[in-house]
Amino acid sequence: MAAHPPNPAHPPTKAELVDRLAASFGVYYADFTLAAATAGLTPSQAKALSVLRSSPAPMRALATTLACDASNITGIVDRLEKRELVRREPSPTDRRVKNVVLTPHGEQTIDTIRARMHATLAALDTLDGTERTTLFTLLARVFGAGAQDPGDPDGSPVPDGPEIGT
């Protein structure tokens, strides 16, 4: 796809947008995969930590979010638990359900992975605050993601520091 500046008279086609998203996600995924590997984690293990960074999740919900079979998520969580990055605890509302909770060591690990995503961080550094807010708003609108308001003092998925959303 040829890169061209936005032109309201000739906006990009959906195919061009899909191509741009695929290229962008490819760079992001390669960056994330490399950063995860430096922490000794597979992309799936790191993605699980990233998902759990926002809140604990039941095993079944984590499997759904990661688009994997329940038996696969058990192995992923087992390996993370062995490294003391997560722990399982009973749900407060249903004792049959096990929630997966990020440990402080798990929080530190995912923050380190995000901080090592040099290509992604460098690309985001090219945006000023208004552009980052616009990107955040558009991504939330297009993909849903139940994202926080970028001005939320409890933490933004598009911050200056290591908490870059995955």
PDB file of C-alpha atoms in Angstrom:
ATOM      1  CA  MET A   1       0.000   0.000   0.000  1.00  0.00           C
ATOM      2  CA  ALA A   2       1.357   3.393  -0.929  1.00  0.00           C
ATOM      3  CA  ALA A   3       1.472   5.822   1.960  1.00  0.00           C
ATOM      4  CA  HIS A   4      -0.333   9.044   1.244  1.00  0.00           C
ATOM      5  CA  PRO A   5      -1.373  11.927   3.438  1.00  0.00           C
ATOM      6  CA  PRO A   6      -5.013  12.017   4.487  1.00  0.00           C
ATOM      7  CA  ASN A   7      -7.169  13.785   1.920  1.00  0.00           C
ATOM      8  CA  PRO A   8     -10.795  14.392   2.880  1.00  0.00           C
ATOM      9  CA  ALA A   9     -11.715  14.498  -0.815  1.00  0.00           C
ATOM     10  CA  HIS A  10     -10.176  11.026  -1.319  1.00  0.00           C
ATOM     11  CA  PRO A  11     -10.162   9.238   2.042  1.00  0.00           C
ATOM     12  CA  PRO A  12      -8.417   5.868   2.273  1.00  0.00           C
ATOM     13  CA  THR A  13     -10.505   2.885   1.266  1.00  0.00           C
ATOM     14  CA  LYS A  14     -11.408   0.214   3.794  1.00  0.00           C
ATOM     15  CA  ALA A  15      -8.857  -2.061   2.102  1.00  0.00           C
ATOM     16  CA  GLU A  16      -6.149   0.564   2.592  1.00  0.00           C
ATOM     17  CA  LEU A  17      -7.148   0.973   6.228  1.00  0.00           C
ATOM     18  CA  VAL A  18      -7.047  -2.796   6.763  1.00  0.00           C
ATOM     19  CA  ASP A  19      -3.598  -2.905   5.150  1.00  0.00           C
ATOM     20  CA  ARG A  20      -2.401  -0.071   7.401  1.00  0.00           C
ATOM     21  CA  LEU A  21      -3.828  -1.780  10.498  1.00  0.00           C
ATOM     22  CA  ALA A  22      -2.208  -5.089   9.521  1.00  0.00           C
ATOM     23  CA  ALA A  23       1.171  -3.429   9.062  1.00  0.00           C
ATOM     24  CA  SER A  24       0.803  -1.522  12.343  1.00  0.00           C
ATOM     25  CA  PHE A  25      -0.296  -4.574  14.298  1.00  0.00           C
ATOM     26  CA  GLY A  26       2.546  -6.552  12.728  1.00  0.00           C
ATOM     27  CA  VAL A  27       5.109  -4.063  14.028  1.00  0.00           C
ATOM     28  CA  TYR A  28       3.396  -3.987  17.429  1.00  0.00           C
ATOM     29  CA  TYR A  29       3.198  -7.800  17.670  1.00  0.00           C
ATOM     30  CA  ALA A  30       6.851  -8.248  16.662  1.00  0.00           C
ATOM     31  CA  ASP A  31       7.857  -5.646  19.250  1.00  0.00           C
ATOM     32  CA  PHE A  32       5.698  -7.283  21.946  1.00  0.00           C
ATOM     33  CA  THR A  33       6.975 -10.785  21.076  1.00  0.00           C
ATOM     34  CA  LEU A  34      10.615  -9.690  21.291  1.00  0.00           C
ATOM     35  CA  ALA A  35      10.039  -7.867  24.590  1.00  0.00           C
ATOM     36  CA  ALA A  36       8.217 -10.913  26.005  1.00  0.00           C
ATOM     37  CA  ALA A  37      11.077 -13.188  24.949  1.00  0.00           C
ATOM     38  CA  THR A  38      13.575 -11.010  26.832  1.00  0.00           C
ATOM     39  CA  ALA A  39      11.500 -11.785  29.940  1.00  0.00           C
ATOM     40  CA  GLY A  40      11.535 -15.498  29.105  1.00  0.00           C
ATOM     41  CA  LEU A  41       7.834 -15.555  28.211  1.00  0.00           C
ATOM     42  CA  THR A  42       5.886 -16.677  25.185  1.00  0.00           C
ATOM     43  CA  PRO A  43       3.613 -14.126  23.522  1.00  0.00           C
ATOM     44  CA  SER A  44       0.577 -15.928  24.993  1.00  0.00           C
ATOM     45  CA  GLN A  45       1.997 -15.799  28.498  1.00  0.00           C
ATOM     46  CA  ALA A  46       2.837 -12.098  28.151  1.00  0.00           C
ATOM     47  CA  LYS A  47      -0.593 -11.362  26.678  1.00  0.00           C
ATOM     48  CA  ALA A  48      -2.193 -13.061  29.688  1.00  0.00           C
ATOM     49  CA  LEU A  49      -0.182 -10.788  32.000  1.00  0.00           C
ATOM     50  CA  SER A  50      -1.206  -7.790  29.930  1.00  0.00           C
ATOM     51  CA  VAL A  51      -4.889  -8.708  30.140  1.00  0.00           C
ATOM     52  CA  LEU A  52      -4.617  -9.255  33.894  1.00  0.00           C
ATOM     53  CA  ARG A  53      -2.857  -5.886  34.343  1.00  0.00           C
ATOM     54  CA  SER A  54      -6.243  -4.148  34.302  1.00  0.00           C
ATOM     55  CA  SER A  55      -8.050  -6.615  36.589  1.00  0.00           C
ATOM     56  CA  PRO A  56      -8.238 -10.257  37.682  1.00  0.00           C
ATOM     57  CA  ALA A  57     -10.160 -12.560  35.372  1.00  0.00           C
ATOM     58  CA  PRO A  58     -11.848 -15.947  35.621  1.00  0.00           C
ATOM     59  CA  MET A  59      -9.995 -18.715  33.791  1.00  0.00           C
ATOM     60  CA  ARG A  60     -12.790 -19.083  31.217  1.00  0.00           C
ATOM     61  CA  ALA A  61     -12.860 -15.331  30.461  1.00  0.00           C
ATOM     62  CA  LEU A  62      -9.081 -15.278  30.111  1.00  0.00           C
ATOM     63  CA  ALA A  63      -9.276 -18.172  27.634  1.00  0.00           C
ATOM     64  CA  THR A  64     -11.928 -16.307  25.650  1.00  0.00           C
ATOM     65  CA  THR A  65      -9.902 -13.079  25.616  1.00  0.00           C
ATOM     66  CA  LEU A  66      -6.790 -14.929  24.455  1.00  0.00           C
ATOM     67  CA  ALA A  67      -8.854 -16.903  21.914  1.00  0.00           C
ATOM     68  CA  CYS A  68      -7.616 -20.245  23.166  1.00  0.00           C
ATOM     69  CA  ASP A  69      -9.089 -23.450  24.507  1.00  0.00           C
ATOM     70  CA  ALA A  70      -9.704 -23.751  28.250  1.00  0.00           C
ATOM     71  CA  SER A  71      -7.161 -26.589  28.465  1.00  0.00           C
ATOM     72  CA  ASN A  72      -4.537 -24.339  26.860  1.00  0.00           C
ATOM     73  CA  ILE A  73      -5.171 -21.492  29.287  1.00  0.00           C
ATOM     74  CA  THR A  74      -4.632 -23.930  32.147  1.00  0.00           C
ATOM     75  CA  GLY A  75      -1.116 -24.636  30.867  1.00  0.00           C
ATOM     76  CA  ILE A  76      -0.383 -20.945  30.337  1.00  0.00           C
ATOM     77  CA  VAL A  77      -1.562 -20.075  33.864  1.00  0.00           C
ATOM     78  CA  ASP A  78       0.299 -23.063  35.348  1.00  0.00           C
ATOM     79  CA  ARG A  79       3.576 -21.807  33.865  1.00  0.00           C
ATOM     80  CA  LEU A  80       2.925 -18.224  34.994  1.00  0.00           C
ATOM     81  CA  GLU A  81       1.978 -19.426  38.471  1.00  0.00           C
ATOM     82  CA  LYS A  82       5.166 -21.493  38.697  1.00  0.00           C
ATOM     83  CA  ARG A  83       7.148 -18.291  38.085  1.00  0.00           C
ATOM     84  CA  GLU A  84       5.018 -16.469  40.706  1.00  0.00           C
ATOM     85  CA  LEU A  85       3.685 -14.017  38.113  1.00  0.00           C
ATOM     86  CA  VAL A  86       0.039 -14.897  38.810  1.00  0.00           C
ATOM     87  CA  ARG A  87      -1.967 -16.742  41.419  1.00  0.00           C
ATOM     88  CA  ARG A  88      -5.338 -18.460  41.341  1.00  0.00           C
ATOM     89  CA  GLU A  89      -7.942 -17.604  43.904  1.00  0.00           C
ATOM     90  CA  PRO A  90     -11.591 -18.531  44.338  1.00  0.00           C
ATOM     91  CA  SER A  91     -14.120 -16.063  43.002  1.00  0.00           C
ATOM     92  CA  PRO A  92     -15.785 -14.147  45.840  1.00  0.00           C
ATOM     93  CA  THR A  93     -19.180 -14.702  44.183  1.00  0.00           C
ATOM     94  CA  ASP A  94     -18.823 -18.325  43.008  1.00  0.00           C
ATOM     95  CA  ARG A  95     -16.382 -20.658  44.743  1.00  0.00           C
ATOM     96  CA  ARG A  96     -16.438 -23.009  41.717  1.00  0.00           C
ATOM     97  CA  VAL A  97     -14.783 -20.294  39.617  1.00  0.00           C
ATOM     98  CA  LYS A  98     -11.061 -19.591  39.844  1.00  0.00           C
ATOM     99  CA  ASN A  99      -9.895 -16.052  39.184  1.00  0.00           C
ATOM    100  CA  VAL A 100      -6.387 -15.432  37.912  1.00  0.00           C
ATOM    101  CA  VAL A 101      -4.732 -12.514  39.700  1.00  0.00           C
ATOM    102  CA  LEU A 102      -1.521 -10.751  38.750  1.00  0.00           C
ATOM    103  CA  THR A 103       1.090 -10.751  41.525  1.00  0.00           C
ATOM    104  CA  PRO A 104       3.326  -7.744  42.196  1.00  0.00           C
ATOM    105  CA  HIS A 105       6.121  -9.638  40.377  1.00  0.00           C
ATOM    106  CA  GLY A 106       3.728 -10.167  37.451  1.00  0.00           C
ATOM    107  CA  GLU A 107       2.888  -6.446  37.399  1.00  0.00           C
ATOM    108  CA  GLN A 108       6.585  -5.582  37.347  1.00  0.00           C
ATOM    109  CA  THR A 109       7.194  -8.106  34.555  1.00  0.00           C
ATOM    110  CA  ILE A 110       4.459  -6.805  32.242  1.00  0.00           C
ATOM    111  CA  ASP A 111       5.513  -3.208  32.933  1.00  0.00           C
ATOM    112  CA  THR A 112       9.089  -4.150  31.991  1.00  0.00           C
ATOM    113  CA  ILE A 113       7.885  -5.857  28.814  1.00  0.00           C
ATOM    114  CA  ARG A 114       5.892  -2.778  27.838  1.00  0.00           C
ATOM    115  CA  ALA A 115       8.887  -0.526  28.560  1.00  0.00           C
ATOM    116  CA  ARG A 116      11.043  -2.698  26.250  1.00  0.00           C
ATOM    117  CA  MET A 117       8.683  -2.219  23.309  1.00  0.00           C
ATOM    118  CA  HIS A 118      11.073   0.281  21.745  1.00  0.00           C
ATOM    119  CA  ALA A 119       9.568   0.425  18.231  1.00  0.00           C
ATOM    120  CA  THR A 120       6.064   0.962  19.603  1.00  0.00           C
ATOM    121  CA  LEU A 121       7.170   3.571  22.132  1.00  0.00           C
ATOM    122  CA  ALA A 122       9.233   5.403  19.511  1.00  0.00           C
ATOM    123  CA  ALA A 123       6.241   5.481  17.156  1.00  0.00           C
ATOM    124  CA  LEU A 124       3.965   6.820  19.911  1.00  0.00           C
ATOM    125  CA  ASP A 125       6.601   9.428  20.797  1.00  0.00           C
ATOM    126  CA  THR A 126       6.059  10.979  17.341  1.00  0.00           C
ATOM    127  CA  LEU A 127       2.534  11.978  18.402  1.00  0.00           C
ATOM    128  CA  ASP A 128       1.724  15.054  20.452  1.00  0.00           C
ATOM    129  CA  GLY A 129      -0.893  14.913  23.205  1.00  0.00           C
ATOM    130  CA  THR A 130      -3.775  15.882  20.917  1.00  0.00           C
ATOM    131  CA  GLU A 131      -2.811  13.246  18.339  1.00  0.00           C
ATOM    132  CA  ARG A 132      -2.491  10.580  21.043  1.00  0.00           C
ATOM    133  CA  THR A 133      -5.932  11.468  22.382  1.00  0.00           C
ATOM    134  CA  THR A 134      -7.365  11.304  18.851  1.00  0.00           C
ATOM    135  CA  LEU A 135      -5.721   7.916  18.220  1.00  0.00           C
ATOM    136  CA  PHE A 136      -6.957   6.611  21.559  1.00  0.00           C
ATOM    137  CA  THR A 137     -10.504   7.799  20.856  1.00  0.00           C
ATOM    138  CA  LEU A 138     -10.552   6.339  17.348  1.00  0.00           C
ATOM    139  CA  LEU A 139      -9.173   2.980  18.468  1.00  0.00           C
ATOM    140  CA  ALA A 140     -11.739   2.794  21.275  1.00  0.00           C
ATOM    141  CA  ARG A 141     -14.527   3.707  18.859  1.00  0.00           C
ATOM    142  CA  VAL A 142     -13.476   1.239  16.172  1.00  0.00           C
ATOM    143  CA  PHE A 143     -12.484  -1.696  18.388  1.00  0.00           C
ATOM    144  CA  GLY A 144     -14.537  -1.177  21.551  1.00  0.00           C
ATOM    145  CA  ALA A 145     -12.017  -2.293  24.159  1.00  0.00           C
ATOM    146  CA  GLY A 146     -13.961  -0.726  27.070  1.00  0.00           C
ATOM    147  CA  ALA A 147     -11.093   1.712  27.359  1.00  0.00           C
ATOM    148  CA  GLN A 148     -10.599   4.288  30.066  1.00  0.00           C
ATOM    149  CA  ASP A 149     -10.784   7.995  29.368  1.00  0.00           C
ATOM    150  CA  PRO A 150      -7.250   9.188  28.473  1.00  0.00           C
ATOM    151  CA  GLY A 151      -7.528  11.856  31.151  1.00  0.00           C
ATOM    152  CA  ASP A 152      -8.470   9.365  33.866  1.00  0.00           C
ATOM    153  CA  PRO A 153      -6.076   9.897  36.796  1.00  0.00           C
ATOM    154  CA  ASP A 154      -6.207   6.173  37.626  1.00  0.00           C
ATOM    155  CA  GLY A 155      -4.133   5.379  34.543  1.00  0.00           C
ATOM    156  CA  SER A 156      -4.430   5.694  30.830  1.00  0.00           C
ATOM    157  CA  PRO A 157      -3.857   3.009  28.238  1.00  0.00           C
ATOM    158  CA  VAL A 158      -1.828   5.620  26.302  1.00  0.00           C
ATOM    159  CA  PRO A 159       0.567   6.933  29.009  1.00  0.00           C
ATOM    160  CA  ASP A 160       4.053   8.422  28.816  1.00  0.00           C
ATOM    161  CA  GLY A 161       5.564   5.623  30.888  1.00  0.00           C
ATOM    162  CA  PRO A 162       5.823   1.850  30.660  1.00  0.00           C
ATOM    163  CA  GLU A 163       2.106   1.094  30.841  1.00  0.00           C
ATOM    164  CA  ILE A 164       1.527   0.857  27.108  1.00  0.00           C
ATOM    165  CA  GLY A 165      -1.583  -1.248  26.515  1.00  0.00           C
ATOM    166  CA  THR A 166      -1.258  -4.619  24.748  1.00  0.00           C
TER     167      THR A 166
END
